[in-house]
mmCIF file of C-alpha atoms and ligand atoms in Angstrom:
data_model
loop_
_atom_site.group_PDB
_atom_site.id
_atom_site.type_symbol
_atom_site.label_atom_id
_atom_site.label_comp_id
_atom_site.label_asym_id
_atom_site.label_seq_id
_atom_site.Cartn_x
_atom_site.Cartn_y
_atom_site.Cartn_z
ATOM 1 C CA MET A 1 -35.844 7.509 -42.067
ATOM 2 C CA LYS A 2 -34.326 6.226 -38.906
ATOM 3 C CA PHE A 3 -33.994 2.786 -40.420
ATOM 4 C CA ILE A 4 -32.091 4.061 -43.451
ATOM 5 C CA PHE A 5 -30.014 6.335 -41.315
ATOM 6 C CA THR A 6 -28.963 3.395 -39.138
ATOM 7 C CA ILE A 7 -27.985 1.362 -42.181
ATOM 8 C CA LEU A 8 -25.939 4.223 -43.569
ATOM 9 C CA LEU A 9 -24.267 4.766 -40.230
ATOM 10 C CA THR A 10 -23.475 1.064 -39.877
ATOM 11 C CA ALA A 11 -22.089 0.958 -43.393
ATOM 12 C CA PHE A 12 -19.960 3.969 -42.638
ATOM 13 C CA THR A 13 -18.584 2.650 -39.331
ATOM 14 C CA SER A 14 -17.757 -0.765 -40.685
ATOM 15 C CA PHE A 15 -16.060 0.870 -43.651
ATOM 16 C CA SER A 16 -13.793 3.066 -41.520
ATOM 17 C CA PHE A 17 -13.352 0.148 -39.103
ATOM 18 C CA SER A 18 -11.956 -2.146 -41.778
ATOM 19 C CA GLN A 19 -9.777 0.653 -43.102
ATOM 20 C CA ASN A 20 -8.236 1.056 -39.664
ATOM 21 C CA ILE A 21 -7.815 -2.603 -38.995
ATOM 22 C CA ASP A 22 -5.633 -3.097 -42.079
ATOM 23 C CA LYS A 23 -3.334 -0.385 -40.843
ATOM 24 C CA ILE A 24 -2.823 -2.163 -37.533
ATOM 25 C CA ILE A 25 -3.184 -5.835 -38.410
ATOM 26 C CA ASN A 26 -1.288 -6.680 -41.585
ATOM 27 C CA ALA A 27 1.226 -9.180 -42.930
ATOM 28 C CA LYS A 28 4.177 -6.834 -42.397
ATOM 29 C CA GLU A 29 3.458 -6.530 -38.687
ATOM 30 C CA VAL A 30 2.882 -10.292 -38.411
ATOM 31 C CA ALA A 31 6.289 -10.858 -40.006
ATOM 32 C CA ARG A 32 8.003 -8.343 -37.717
ATOM 33 C CA ILE A 33 6.816 -10.075 -34.537
ATOM 34 C CA GLU A 34 7.056 -13.665 -35.845
ATOM 35 C CA THR A 35 10.627 -13.084 -37.020
ATOM 36 C CA ILE A 36 11.734 -12.065 -33.551
ATOM 37 C CA LEU A 37 9.899 -14.781 -31.630
ATOM 38 C CA SER A 38 10.958 -17.622 -33.928
ATOM 39 C CA SER A 39 14.527 -16.452 -34.512
ATOM 40 C CA ASP A 40 17.441 -18.747 -33.703
ATOM 41 C CA LYS A 41 18.428 -16.230 -31.029
ATOM 42 C CA MET A 42 15.366 -17.253 -29.027
ATOM 43 C CA GLU A 43 16.741 -20.826 -29.026
ATOM 44 C CA GLY A 44 13.317 -22.444 -29.048
ATOM 45 C CA ARG A 45 11.994 -20.652 -25.917
ATOM 46 C CA LYS A 46 12.286 -23.641 -23.626
ATOM 47 C CA THR A 47 10.785 -23.304 -20.144
ATOM 48 C CA PHE A 48 13.374 -22.851 -17.343
ATOM 49 C CA THR A 49 16.050 -21.501 -19.732
ATOM 50 C CA PRO A 50 17.330 -17.925 -20.201
ATOM 51 C CA SER A 51 16.052 -17.969 -23.801
ATOM 52 C CA ILE A 52 12.422 -18.027 -22.708
ATOM 53 C CA ASP A 53 13.118 -14.994 -20.516
ATOM 54 C CA ARG A 54 14.276 -13.140 -23.639
ATOM 55 C CA ALA A 55 10.988 -13.970 -25.304
ATOM 56 C CA ALA A 56 9.079 -12.805 -22.205
ATOM 57 C CA ASP A 57 10.994 -9.504 -22.209
ATOM 58 C CA PHE A 58 10.120 -8.964 -25.845
ATOM 59 C CA ILE A 59 6.406 -9.659 -25.279
ATOM 60 C CA ALA A 60 6.399 -7.330 -22.252
ATOM 61 C CA SER A 61 8.012 -4.569 -24.336
ATOM 62 C CA GLU A 62 5.265 -4.956 -26.953
ATOM 63 C CA PHE A 63 2.544 -4.804 -24.276
ATOM 64 C CA LYS A 64 4.177 -1.646 -22.935
ATOM 65 C CA LYS A 65 4.204 -0.034 -26.387
ATOM 66 C CA SER A 66 0.468 -0.733 -26.610
ATOM 67 C CA GLY A 67 -0.091 0.892 -23.236
ATOM 68 C CA LEU A 68 -1.582 -2.133 -21.495
ATOM 69 C CA GLN A 69 -1.958 -2.072 -17.721
ATOM 70 C CA TYR A 70 -0.594 -4.638 -15.290
ATOM 71 C CA PHE A 71 -2.750 -7.516 -14.144
ATOM 72 C CA ASP A 72 -4.217 -7.271 -10.613
ATOM 73 C CA GLY A 73 -1.517 -7.231 -7.974
ATOM 74 C CA LEU A 74 1.455 -7.452 -10.349
ATOM 75 C CA LYS A 75 4.318 -4.971 -10.578
ATOM 76 C CA SER A 76 5.183 -5.708 -14.187
ATOM 77 C CA TYR A 77 3.745 -7.603 -17.149
ATOM 78 C CA LYS A 78 5.368 -10.779 -15.827
ATOM 79 C CA GLN A 79 3.278 -13.066 -13.679
ATOM 80 C CA PRO A 80 5.997 -15.007 -11.862
ATOM 81 C CA PHE A 81 5.608 -18.285 -10.029
ATOM 82 C CA SER A 82 7.816 -21.208 -9.149
ATOM 83 C CA MET A 83 7.662 -24.958 -9.344
ATOM 84 C CA LEU A 84 9.274 -27.748 -7.381
ATOM 85 C CA LYS A 85 11.239 -30.493 -9.051
ATOM 86 C CA ALA A 86 12.644 -33.563 -7.333
ATOM 87 C CA THR A 87 15.809 -35.283 -8.550
ATOM 88 C CA LEU A 88 16.468 -38.678 -7.050
ATOM 89 C CA ILE A 89 19.710 -39.101 -5.117
ATOM 90 C CA SER A 90 19.155 -42.556 -3.654
ATOM 91 C CA ALA A 91 16.459 -45.113 -2.879
ATOM 92 C CA SER A 92 16.726 -48.119 -0.639
ATOM 93 C CA GLY A 93 14.439 -50.371 1.321
ATOM 94 C CA ASN A 94 13.621 -53.766 2.651
ATOM 95 C CA ILE A 95 10.624 -56.040 2.726
ATOM 96 C CA LYS A 96 10.358 -58.488 5.631
ATOM 97 C CA GLY A 97 14.014 -57.710 6.373
ATOM 98 C CA GLN A 98 15.175 -58.533 2.805
ATOM 99 C CA PRO A 99 16.793 -55.661 0.813
ATOM 100 C CA VAL A 100 14.963 -54.311 -2.247
ATOM 101 C CA ASP A 101 16.976 -53.413 -5.357
ATOM 102 C CA ALA A 102 17.043 -49.619 -5.880
ATOM 103 C CA ASN A 103 15.927 -50.184 -9.502
ATOM 104 C CA ASN A 104 12.714 -51.682 -8.169
ATOM 105 C CA ILE A 105 11.702 -48.493 -6.336
ATOM 106 C CA VAL A 106 10.176 -45.419 -7.953
ATOM 107 C CA ALA A 107 9.257 -42.648 -5.537
ATOM 108 C CA ILE A 108 7.080 -39.754 -6.648
ATOM 109 C CA SER A 109 7.824 -37.350 -3.858
ATOM 110 C CA THR A 110 8.748 -33.758 -3.047
ATOM 111 C CA ASP A 111 10.455 -34.734 0.239
ATOM 112 C CA GLU A 112 14.210 -34.282 0.544
ATOM 113 C CA ASP A 113 14.520 -37.061 3.040
ATOM 114 C CA LEU A 114 11.728 -39.615 3.090
ATOM 115 C CA LYS A 115 11.902 -42.488 5.606
ATOM 116 C CA PHE A 116 8.900 -44.631 6.327
ATOM 117 C CA ASP A 117 7.738 -48.045 7.458
ATOM 118 C CA GLU A 118 4.453 -49.872 8.020
ATOM 119 C CA ASN A 119 3.665 -47.561 10.965
ATOM 120 C CA SER A 120 4.094 -44.256 9.074
ATOM 121 C CA GLY A 121 0.520 -43.849 7.857
ATOM 122 C CA PHE A 122 1.046 -45.052 4.296
ATOM 123 C CA THR A 123 -1.850 -46.902 2.672
ATOM 124 C CA LYS A 124 -0.669 -50.105 1.012
ATOM 125 C CA VAL A 125 -2.076 -50.872 -2.445
ATOM 126 C CA VAL A 126 -1.377 -53.816 -4.761
ATOM 127 C CA ILE A 127 -1.384 -53.503 -8.540
ATOM 128 C CA ASP A 128 -1.807 -57.109 -9.564
ATOM 129 C CA SER A 129 -1.071 -58.793 -12.886
ATOM 130 C CA GLY A 130 -3.791 -58.092 -15.434
ATOM 131 C CA ALA A 131 -4.549 -54.662 -13.969
ATOM 132 C CA ASN A 132 -4.597 -51.472 -16.049
ATOM 133 C CA PHE A 133 -1.192 -50.521 -14.708
ATOM 134 C CA PHE A 134 -0.771 -46.850 -15.737
ATOM 135 C CA LYS A 135 -4.395 -45.998 -15.156
ATOM 136 C CA GLU A 136 -4.264 -47.302 -11.592
ATOM 137 C CA ALA A 137 -0.906 -45.653 -10.905
ATOM 138 C CA PHE A 138 -2.116 -42.316 -12.266
ATOM 139 C CA GLY A 139 -5.321 -42.540 -10.251
ATOM 140 C CA LEU A 140 -3.366 -42.983 -7.019
ATOM 141 C CA LEU A 141 -1.052 -40.070 -7.818
ATOM 142 C CA LYS A 142 -3.979 -37.752 -8.344
ATOM 143 C CA GLU A 143 -5.306 -38.367 -4.831
ATOM 144 C CA ASN A 144 -2.426 -36.619 -3.011
ATOM 145 C CA LYS A 145 -2.298 -39.284 -0.267
ATOM 146 C CA LYS A 146 0.591 -41.347 1.113
ATOM 147 C CA TYR A 147 0.704 -44.660 -0.716
ATOM 148 C CA VAL A 148 3.109 -47.541 -0.933
ATOM 149 C CA VAL A 149 2.181 -49.394 -4.109
ATOM 150 C CA LEU A 150 3.248 -52.989 -4.646
ATOM 151 C CA VAL A 151 3.509 -53.545 -8.380
ATOM 152 C CA ASN A 152 3.399 -57.104 -9.699
ATOM 153 C CA ASN A 153 6.574 -58.319 -11.448
ATOM 154 C CA SER A 154 4.590 -58.840 -14.646
ATOM 155 C CA PHE A 155 4.863 -55.054 -15.119
ATOM 156 C CA ALA A 156 8.678 -55.109 -14.881
ATOM 157 C CA LYS A 157 9.080 -53.879 -18.467
ATOM 158 C CA ASN A 158 7.032 -50.740 -17.875
ATOM 159 C CA PHE A 159 7.969 -50.126 -14.262
ATOM 160 C CA ASN A 160 10.663 -47.553 -15.063
ATOM 161 C CA ARG A 161 8.207 -45.503 -17.056
ATOM 162 C CA LEU A 162 6.627 -44.511 -13.739
ATOM 163 C CA LYS A 163 9.549 -42.112 -13.385
ATOM 164 C CA GLY A 164 7.785 -40.006 -16.014
ATOM 165 C CA PHE A 165 5.272 -39.072 -13.324
ATOM 166 C CA ASN A 166 8.021 -37.324 -11.398
ATOM 167 C CA ARG A 167 7.225 -33.927 -12.887
ATOM 168 C CA GLU A 168 7.377 -30.379 -11.686
ATOM 169 C CA SER A 169 4.666 -29.501 -9.189
ATOM 170 C CA PHE A 170 3.265 -26.260 -7.831
ATOM 171 C CA GLU A 171 3.576 -27.295 -4.204
ATOM 172 C CA ALA A 172 4.799 -30.063 -1.935
ATOM 173 C CA LYS A 173 2.721 -33.191 -2.307
ATOM 174 C CA GLU A 174 2.217 -36.455 -0.437
ATOM 175 C CA PRO A 175 4.630 -39.205 -1.515
ATOM 176 C CA VAL A 176 3.615 -42.236 -3.556
ATOM 177 C CA VAL A 177 6.254 -44.989 -3.579
ATOM 178 C CA PHE A 178 6.019 -47.796 -6.139
ATOM 179 C CA VAL A 179 7.843 -51.066 -5.446
ATOM 180 C CA LEU A 180 8.214 -53.857 -7.993
ATOM 181 C CA THR A 181 7.524 -57.050 -6.068
ATOM 182 C CA ASN A 182 5.174 -59.997 -5.864
ATOM 183 C CA GLU A 183 5.316 -59.854 -2.051
ATOM 184 C CA ASN A 184 2.551 -58.346 0.040
ATOM 185 C CA PRO A 185 4.467 -57.689 3.258
ATOM 186 C CA THR A 186 3.187 -56.586 6.659
ATOM 187 C CA THR A 187 6.574 -55.107 7.539
ATOM 188 C CA TYR A 188 8.711 -52.892 5.324
ATOM 189 C CA HIS A 189 11.063 -49.937 5.485
ATOM 190 C CA PHE A 190 12.081 -47.445 2.769
ATOM 191 C CA GLU A 191 14.449 -44.486 2.534
ATOM 192 C CA ILE A 192 14.423 -42.069 -0.393
ATOM 193 C CA LYS A 193 16.674 -39.069 -0.770
ATOM 194 C CA ASN A 194 15.870 -36.339 -3.305
ATOM 195 C CA GLU A 195 17.361 -33.051 -4.306
ATOM 196 C CA ILE A 196 14.488 -30.554 -4.400
ATOM 197 C CA THR A 197 14.899 -27.476 -6.558
ATOM 198 C CA SER A 198 12.506 -24.583 -6.944
ATOM 199 C CA SER A 199 12.586 -22.970 -10.409
ATOM 200 C CA ALA A 200 11.101 -19.658 -11.456
ATOM 201 C CA LEU A 201 8.912 -19.169 -14.514
ATOM 202 C CA ALA A 202 6.455 -16.520 -15.684
ATOM 203 C CA ASN A 203 3.439 -15.810 -17.824
ATOM 204 C CA VAL A 204 3.272 -12.402 -19.499
ATOM 205 C CA VAL A 205 -0.032 -10.578 -18.934
ATOM 206 C CA GLY A 206 -1.415 -7.175 -19.921
ATOM 207 C CA VAL A 207 -4.836 -5.649 -19.316
ATOM 208 C CA LEU A 208 -7.097 -3.187 -21.103
ATOM 209 C CA PRO A 209 -9.756 -2.228 -18.528
ATOM 210 C CA GLY A 210 -13.350 -2.188 -19.743
ATOM 211 C CA LYS A 211 -15.245 1.094 -20.001
ATOM 212 C CA SER A 212 -18.425 -0.066 -18.276
ATOM 213 C CA LYS A 213 -18.127 -3.795 -17.510
ATOM 214 C CA LYS A 214 -14.787 -3.883 -15.718
ATOM 215 C CA ASP A 215 -15.585 -7.101 -13.873
ATOM 216 C CA GLU A 216 -16.319 -9.086 -17.014
ATOM 217 C CA TYR A 217 -13.189 -10.433 -18.662
ATOM 218 C CA VAL A 218 -12.509 -11.447 -22.230
ATOM 219 C CA ILE A 219 -9.200 -13.296 -22.455
ATOM 220 C CA PHE A 220 -6.919 -13.576 -25.487
ATOM 221 C CA SER A 221 -4.144 -16.098 -24.979
ATOM 222 C CA ALA A 222 -1.400 -18.237 -26.498
ATOM 223 C CA HIS A 223 1.652 -20.044 -25.193
ATOM 224 C CA TYR A 224 5.063 -18.560 -25.849
ATOM 225 C CA ASP A 225 7.202 -21.488 -24.709
ATOM 226 C CA HIS A 226 8.416 -24.210 -27.045
ATOM 227 C CA LEU A 227 10.827 -27.150 -27.041
ATOM 228 C CA GLY A 228 14.262 -25.476 -27.008
ATOM 229 C CA ILE A 229 17.352 -27.046 -28.523
ATOM 230 C CA GLY A 230 17.610 -30.750 -29.316
ATOM 231 C CA LYS A 231 19.612 -33.063 -31.532
ATOM 232 C CA PRO A 232 20.438 -31.798 -35.019
ATOM 233 C CA ASP A 233 18.155 -32.970 -37.839
ATOM 234 C CA ALA A 234 19.417 -34.140 -41.263
ATOM 235 C CA LYS A 235 20.131 -30.518 -42.203
ATOM 236 C CA GLY A 236 22.133 -29.939 -39.013
ATOM 237 C CA ASP A 237 19.424 -27.761 -37.463
ATOM 238 C CA SER A 238 19.075 -28.318 -33.725
ATOM 239 C CA ILE A 239 16.792 -25.391 -32.808
ATOM 240 C CA TYR A 240 13.090 -26.020 -32.396
ATOM 241 C CA ASN A 241 11.981 -22.537 -33.431
ATOM 242 C CA GLY A 242 8.293 -23.157 -32.867
ATOM 243 C CA ALA A 243 7.324 -20.509 -35.405
ATOM 244 C CA ASN A 244 3.870 -22.024 -35.702
ATOM 245 C CA ASP A 245 3.778 -23.641 -32.234
ATOM 246 C CA ASP A 246 3.092 -21.179 -30.784
ATOM 247 C CA ALA A 247 4.960 -18.041 -31.812
ATOM 248 C CA ALA A 248 2.043 -17.689 -34.246
ATOM 249 C CA GLY A 249 -0.536 -17.492 -31.450
ATOM 250 C CA THR A 250 1.727 -15.229 -29.397
ATOM 251 C CA THR A 251 2.054 -12.904 -32.400
ATOM 252 C CA ALA A 252 -1.736 -12.804 -32.621
ATOM 253 C CA VAL A 253 -2.111 -11.911 -28.933
ATOM 254 C CA ILE A 254 0.453 -9.098 -29.224
ATOM 255 C CA MET A 255 -1.272 -7.702 -32.322
ATOM 256 C CA LEU A 256 -4.784 -7.976 -30.857
ATOM 257 C CA ALA A 257 -3.560 -6.114 -27.758
ATOM 258 C CA ASP A 258 -2.243 -3.343 -29.970
ATOM 259 C CA TYR A 259 -5.397 -3.233 -32.060
ATOM 260 C CA PHE A 260 -7.826 -3.058 -29.155
ATOM 261 C CA SER A 261 -5.696 -0.534 -27.278
ATOM 262 C CA LYS A 262 -5.872 1.756 -30.323
ATOM 263 C CA LEU A 263 -9.610 1.149 -30.735
ATOM 264 C CA LYS A 264 -10.224 1.849 -27.021
ATOM 265 C CA ASN A 265 -13.909 1.046 -27.150
ATOM 266 C CA ASN A 266 -14.054 -2.180 -25.114
ATOM 267 C CA GLU A 267 -16.871 -2.224 -22.577
ATOM 268 C CA ARG A 268 -15.571 -5.449 -21.034
ATOM 269 C CA THR A 269 -12.053 -5.805 -19.622
ATOM 270 C CA LEU A 270 -9.634 -7.463 -22.047
ATOM 271 C CA ILE A 271 -6.839 -9.625 -20.697
ATOM 272 C CA PHE A 272 -3.945 -10.546 -22.977
ATOM 273 C CA VAL A 273 -1.851 -13.402 -21.672
ATOM 274 C CA THR A 274 0.976 -15.454 -23.079
ATOM 275 C CA PHE A 275 1.588 -18.635 -21.130
ATOM 276 C CA THR A 276 4.791 -20.379 -20.204
ATOM 277 C CA ALA A 277 5.284 -24.153 -19.836
ATOM 278 C CA GLU A 278 2.502 -25.361 -22.130
ATOM 279 C CA GLU A 279 4.746 -27.944 -23.764
ATOM 280 C CA ILE A 280 5.776 -29.498 -20.426
ATOM 281 C CA GLY A 281 2.336 -29.772 -18.886
ATOM 282 C CA GLY A 282 0.285 -26.577 -19.234
ATOM 283 C CA PHE A 283 1.593 -25.160 -15.970
ATOM 284 C CA GLY A 284 1.393 -21.495 -17.059
ATOM 285 C CA SER A 285 -2.305 -21.609 -17.849
ATOM 286 C CA GLN A 286 -2.998 -23.676 -14.734
ATOM 287 C CA TYR A 287 -1.324 -21.035 -12.591
ATOM 288 C CA PHE A 288 -3.076 -18.164 -14.384
ATOM 289 C CA SER A 289 -6.464 -19.854 -13.961
ATOM 290 C CA LYS A 290 -5.992 -19.831 -10.195
ATOM 291 C CA GLN A 291 -5.287 -16.083 -10.165
ATOM 292 C CA ILE A 292 -8.619 -15.014 -11.619
ATOM 293 C CA ASP A 293 -12.232 -15.628 -10.715
ATOM 294 C CA PRO A 294 -13.515 -17.916 -13.478
ATOM 295 C CA GLU A 295 -17.043 -16.597 -12.911
ATOM 296 C CA LYS A 296 -15.860 -13.213 -14.179
ATOM 297 C CA ALA A 297 -14.310 -14.687 -17.326
ATOM 298 C CA VAL A 298 -16.914 -14.326 -20.077
ATOM 299 C CA ALA A 299 -14.872 -15.882 -22.892
ATOM 300 C CA MET A 300 -11.380 -17.048 -23.728
ATOM 301 C CA PHE A 301 -9.870 -16.938 -27.209
ATOM 302 C CA ASN A 302 -6.865 -19.230 -26.999
ATOM 303 C CA ILE A 303 -4.832 -19.155 -30.193
ATOM 304 C CA GLU A 304 -2.624 -22.095 -31.203
ATOM 305 C CA MET A 305 -0.809 -22.654 -34.470
ATOM 306 C CA ILE A 306 -2.449 -20.388 -37.027
ATOM 307 C CA GLY A 307 0.567 -20.091 -39.341
ATOM 308 C CA THR A 308 -0.413 -22.644 -41.983
ATOM 309 C CA ASP A 309 -3.563 -23.038 -44.051
ATOM 310 C CA SER A 310 -6.357 -25.022 -42.458
ATOM 311 C CA LYS A 311 -7.724 -28.106 -44.252
ATOM 312 C CA TRP A 312 -10.286 -25.772 -45.886
ATOM 313 C CA GLY A 313 -7.572 -23.468 -47.256
ATOM 314 C CA ASN A 314 -7.170 -19.726 -46.773
ATOM 315 C CA ASN A 315 -9.492 -17.552 -44.691
ATOM 316 C CA SER A 316 -10.656 -20.270 -42.354
ATOM 317 C CA ALA A 317 -9.842 -21.711 -38.946
ATOM 318 C CA TYR A 318 -11.392 -24.198 -36.562
ATOM 319 C CA ILE A 319 -12.592 -23.836 -32.997
ATOM 320 C CA THR A 320 -12.096 -26.667 -30.500
ATOM 321 C CA GLY A 321 -15.100 -27.677 -28.406
ATOM 322 C CA TYR A 322 -17.335 -25.869 -30.906
ATOM 323 C CA GLU A 323 -20.457 -27.703 -29.730
ATOM 324 C CA LYS A 324 -19.792 -27.051 -26.033
ATOM 325 C CA SER A 325 -21.028 -23.423 -26.170
ATOM 326 C CA ASP A 326 -22.342 -20.931 -28.722
ATOM 327 C CA PHE A 327 -18.987 -19.115 -28.837
ATOM 328 C CA GLY A 328 -18.299 -20.267 -32.401
ATOM 329 C CA LYS A 329 -21.731 -19.261 -33.634
ATOM 330 C CA ILE A 330 -21.338 -15.768 -32.180
ATOM 331 C CA LEU A 331 -17.956 -15.391 -33.862
ATOM 332 C CA GLN A 332 -19.296 -16.556 -37.187
ATOM 333 C CA SER A 333 -22.341 -14.269 -37.043
ATOM 334 C CA ASN A 334 -20.023 -11.293 -36.540
ATOM 335 C CA LEU A 335 -18.285 -12.251 -39.782
ATOM 336 C CA ALA A 336 -21.470 -12.395 -41.858
ATOM 337 C CA GLY A 337 -20.725 -11.171 -45.366
ATOM 338 C CA SER A 338 -16.980 -11.714 -45.062
ATOM 339 C CA LYS A 339 -15.085 -14.496 -46.824
ATOM 340 C CA PHE A 340 -13.722 -15.840 -43.541
ATOM 341 C CA HIS A 341 -15.301 -18.878 -41.885
ATOM 342 C CA PHE A 342 -14.836 -20.654 -38.564
ATOM 343 C CA GLU A 343 -15.495 -24.399 -38.479
ATOM 344 C CA PRO A 344 -15.887 -26.974 -35.702
ATOM 345 C CA ASP A 345 -12.665 -28.834 -34.868
ATOM 346 C CA PRO A 346 -12.393 -31.641 -37.461
ATOM 347 C CA TYR A 347 -9.930 -33.661 -35.342
ATOM 348 C CA SER A 348 -12.337 -34.484 -32.520
ATOM 349 C CA LYS A 349 -10.666 -37.866 -31.849
ATOM 350 C CA GLN A 350 -7.492 -36.015 -30.860
ATOM 351 C CA ASN A 351 -9.230 -34.386 -27.907
ATOM 352 C CA LEU A 352 -7.719 -30.976 -28.736
ATOM 353 C CA PHE A 353 -10.189 -29.124 -26.498
ATOM 354 C CA TYR A 354 -8.476 -30.604 -23.427
ATOM 355 C CA ARG A 355 -4.940 -30.467 -24.859
ATOM 356 C CA SER A 356 -4.288 -26.756 -24.864
ATOM 357 C CA ASP A 357 -4.246 -23.795 -22.497
ATOM 358 C CA ASN A 358 -7.998 -23.243 -22.684
ATOM 359 C CA ALA A 359 -8.598 -26.508 -20.803
ATOM 360 C CA THR A 360 -8.204 -25.318 -17.206
ATOM 361 C CA LEU A 361 -10.626 -22.399 -17.479
ATOM 362 C CA ALA A 362 -13.002 -24.519 -19.549
ATOM 363 C CA ALA A 363 -13.061 -27.046 -16.709
ATOM 364 C CA PHE A 364 -14.312 -24.192 -14.474
ATOM 365 C CA GLY A 365 -17.159 -23.541 -16.925
ATOM 366 C CA VAL A 366 -15.643 -20.682 -18.937
ATOM 367 C CA PRO A 367 -16.428 -20.735 -22.669
ATOM 368 C CA ALA A 368 -12.712 -21.101 -23.317
ATOM 369 C CA HIS A 369 -11.890 -22.344 -26.792
ATOM 370 C CA THR A 370 -8.793 -22.757 -28.923
ATOM 371 C CA ILE A 371 -8.687 -21.320 -32.422
ATOM 372 C CA SER A 372 -6.278 -23.097 -34.767
ATOM 373 C CA THR A 373 -5.551 -23.964 -38.375
ATOM 374 C CA SER A 374 -3.132 -26.807 -37.678
ATOM 375 C CA LYS A 375 -3.828 -29.875 -39.794
ATOM 376 C CA MET A 376 -3.289 -32.364 -36.989
ATOM 377 C CA ASP A 377 -3.141 -35.287 -39.434
ATOM 378 C CA ASP A 378 -0.787 -33.552 -41.898
ATOM 379 C CA GLU A 379 1.502 -30.862 -40.506
ATOM 380 C CA PRO A 380 5.012 -31.901 -41.573
ATOM 381 C CA ASN A 381 6.866 -29.480 -39.295
ATOM 382 C CA TYR A 382 4.864 -30.049 -36.102
ATOM 383 C CA HIS A 383 7.236 -30.424 -33.135
ATOM 384 C CA LYS A 384 10.234 -30.516 -35.478
ATOM 385 C CA GLN A 385 13.317 -28.344 -35.912
ATOM 386 C CA SER A 386 11.825 -27.304 -39.249
ATOM 387 C CA ASP A 387 8.915 -25.365 -37.658
ATOM 388 C CA GLU A 388 10.401 -22.158 -39.106
ATOM 389 C CA ILE A 389 8.902 -18.852 -40.205
ATOM 390 C CA SER A 390 9.613 -19.714 -43.861
ATOM 391 C CA THR A 391 6.903 -22.402 -43.674
ATOM 392 C CA LEU A 392 4.206 -19.935 -42.553
ATOM 393 C CA ASP A 393 1.824 -17.750 -44.531
ATOM 394 C CA MET A 394 2.027 -14.175 -43.195
ATOM 395 C CA ASN A 395 -0.925 -12.927 -45.257
ATOM 396 C CA ASN A 396 -3.246 -15.675 -44.111
ATOM 397 C CA MET A 397 -2.135 -15.157 -40.516
ATOM 398 C CA ALA A 398 -3.044 -11.489 -40.771
ATOM 399 C CA GLU A 399 -6.479 -12.458 -42.103
ATOM 400 C CA ILE A 400 -7.023 -14.873 -39.213
ATOM 401 C CA ILE A 401 -5.983 -12.291 -36.620
ATOM 402 C CA LYS A 402 -8.303 -9.749 -38.232
ATOM 403 C CA ALA A 403 -11.108 -12.312 -38.205
ATOM 404 C CA ILE A 404 -10.564 -12.909 -34.494
ATOM 405 C CA ALA A 405 -10.603 -9.150 -33.845
ATOM 406 C CA LEU A 406 -13.800 -8.586 -35.808
ATOM 407 C CA SER A 407 -15.603 -11.731 -34.694
ATOM 408 C CA SER A 408 -15.059 -10.882 -31.024
ATOM 409 C CA GLN A 409 -16.711 -7.443 -31.364
ATOM 410 C CA THR A 410 -20.076 -8.233 -29.789
ATOM 411 C CA ILE A 411 -18.452 -10.167 -26.939
ATOM 412 C CA ILE A 412 -16.131 -7.268 -26.181
ATOM 413 C CA SER A 413 -18.962 -4.756 -26.325
ATOM 414 C CA GLY A 414 -21.075 -6.811 -23.920
ATOM 415 C CA LYS A 415 -23.822 -7.413 -26.471
ATOM 416 C CA ASP A 416 -23.171 -11.164 -26.644
ATOM 417 C CA THR A 417 -22.252 -13.499 -23.804
ATOM 418 C CA PRO A 418 -21.403 -17.061 -24.843
ATOM 419 C CA ALA A 419 -23.070 -19.886 -22.922
ATOM 420 C CA ARG A 420 -20.962 -21.474 -20.182
ATOM 421 C CA VAL A 421 -19.468 -24.874 -20.893
ATOM 422 C CA GLU A 422 -20.175 -27.819 -18.626
ATOM 423 C CA LYS A 423 -17.823 -27.914 -15.623
ATOM 424 C CA ARG A 424 -15.517 -30.909 -15.192
HETATM 425 ZN ZN1 ZN B 1 3.613 -27.872 -29.138
#
């Protein structure tokens, strides 16, 4: 009797469950949110512009409607932080008393006024001809130590590309000064002047506290920034709307927040976060990852580009790093009997697992995976002005978002805990 009763009860709950889910997660709601996020008014949501703030305000207003709480220690849904950026004013120097051309100096530095010579505690390194130039340069930059790097003239063609390393940074860092020369001097002197600006940016985060397992987090995330406004394409369109990349994922996060807040049965704490600055280096997710204890993060569903059909067609998506934990298997087992299927990432050569916002938490051991449908070898509007809502499939998106909601059930309830991934 009990056995039959359980089956009947299960059949009944899943029936009413799927009835409810269609009311909350459907193509009309997908279109409502997508239309706003990918509209020309949002001007491509570029980091450090007022247009991305408009997108953040919209996401926050949706989180508020769903009744989410603020993340630990925050006074609103915005999780603000700032980054330093150096703009070169001048560079000069001499080697053995001979002046060095300013074009032959690239300083990666957050100092306004940097003056140094052979007695200033800089370690001198030579990158000789035949070396793996960028690999060595990058390795030195990662160390956060004072270096003066003498780069052989054979790298003259690529020397200027070192300027690309002069990116935003979270905090002041030790200077690394590259000099194009075949000399290996014992005496030298350099002076570099920079303008240092600090710019504000923000993730948008909302929380649905767990009923019994408050200290175990399940994270749903996407990035809401995109590329902004560029040159006009052949049709005269200059706005990179980023409807698929990643207004689609952001739409999913907003809708999942609404769905789970209406369901209100999560035993674990759910964190909904939309990241800034993914396109310029993943800074939003890096900052977020430092604000939570990764040991408490049980799983992360990062959602990237789910607006087009996957290579398997409708009702399917892939999971990056599928083999690194049993996250994908858990999701799929929760969908048993449905027409939806998750697959391992078929573009493994593209290293997608480490190319999106799941990467930082994954490096800490969190089963943090990205769910996507993007055909990385055949997505004609990827990073183009033409990434518009008209190229997306609202019905299929709704099915994917529903599949994420349903497949996460046992993780949210605390029944399943995906295996940790190997730390990096
Ligand atoms: Zn992108």
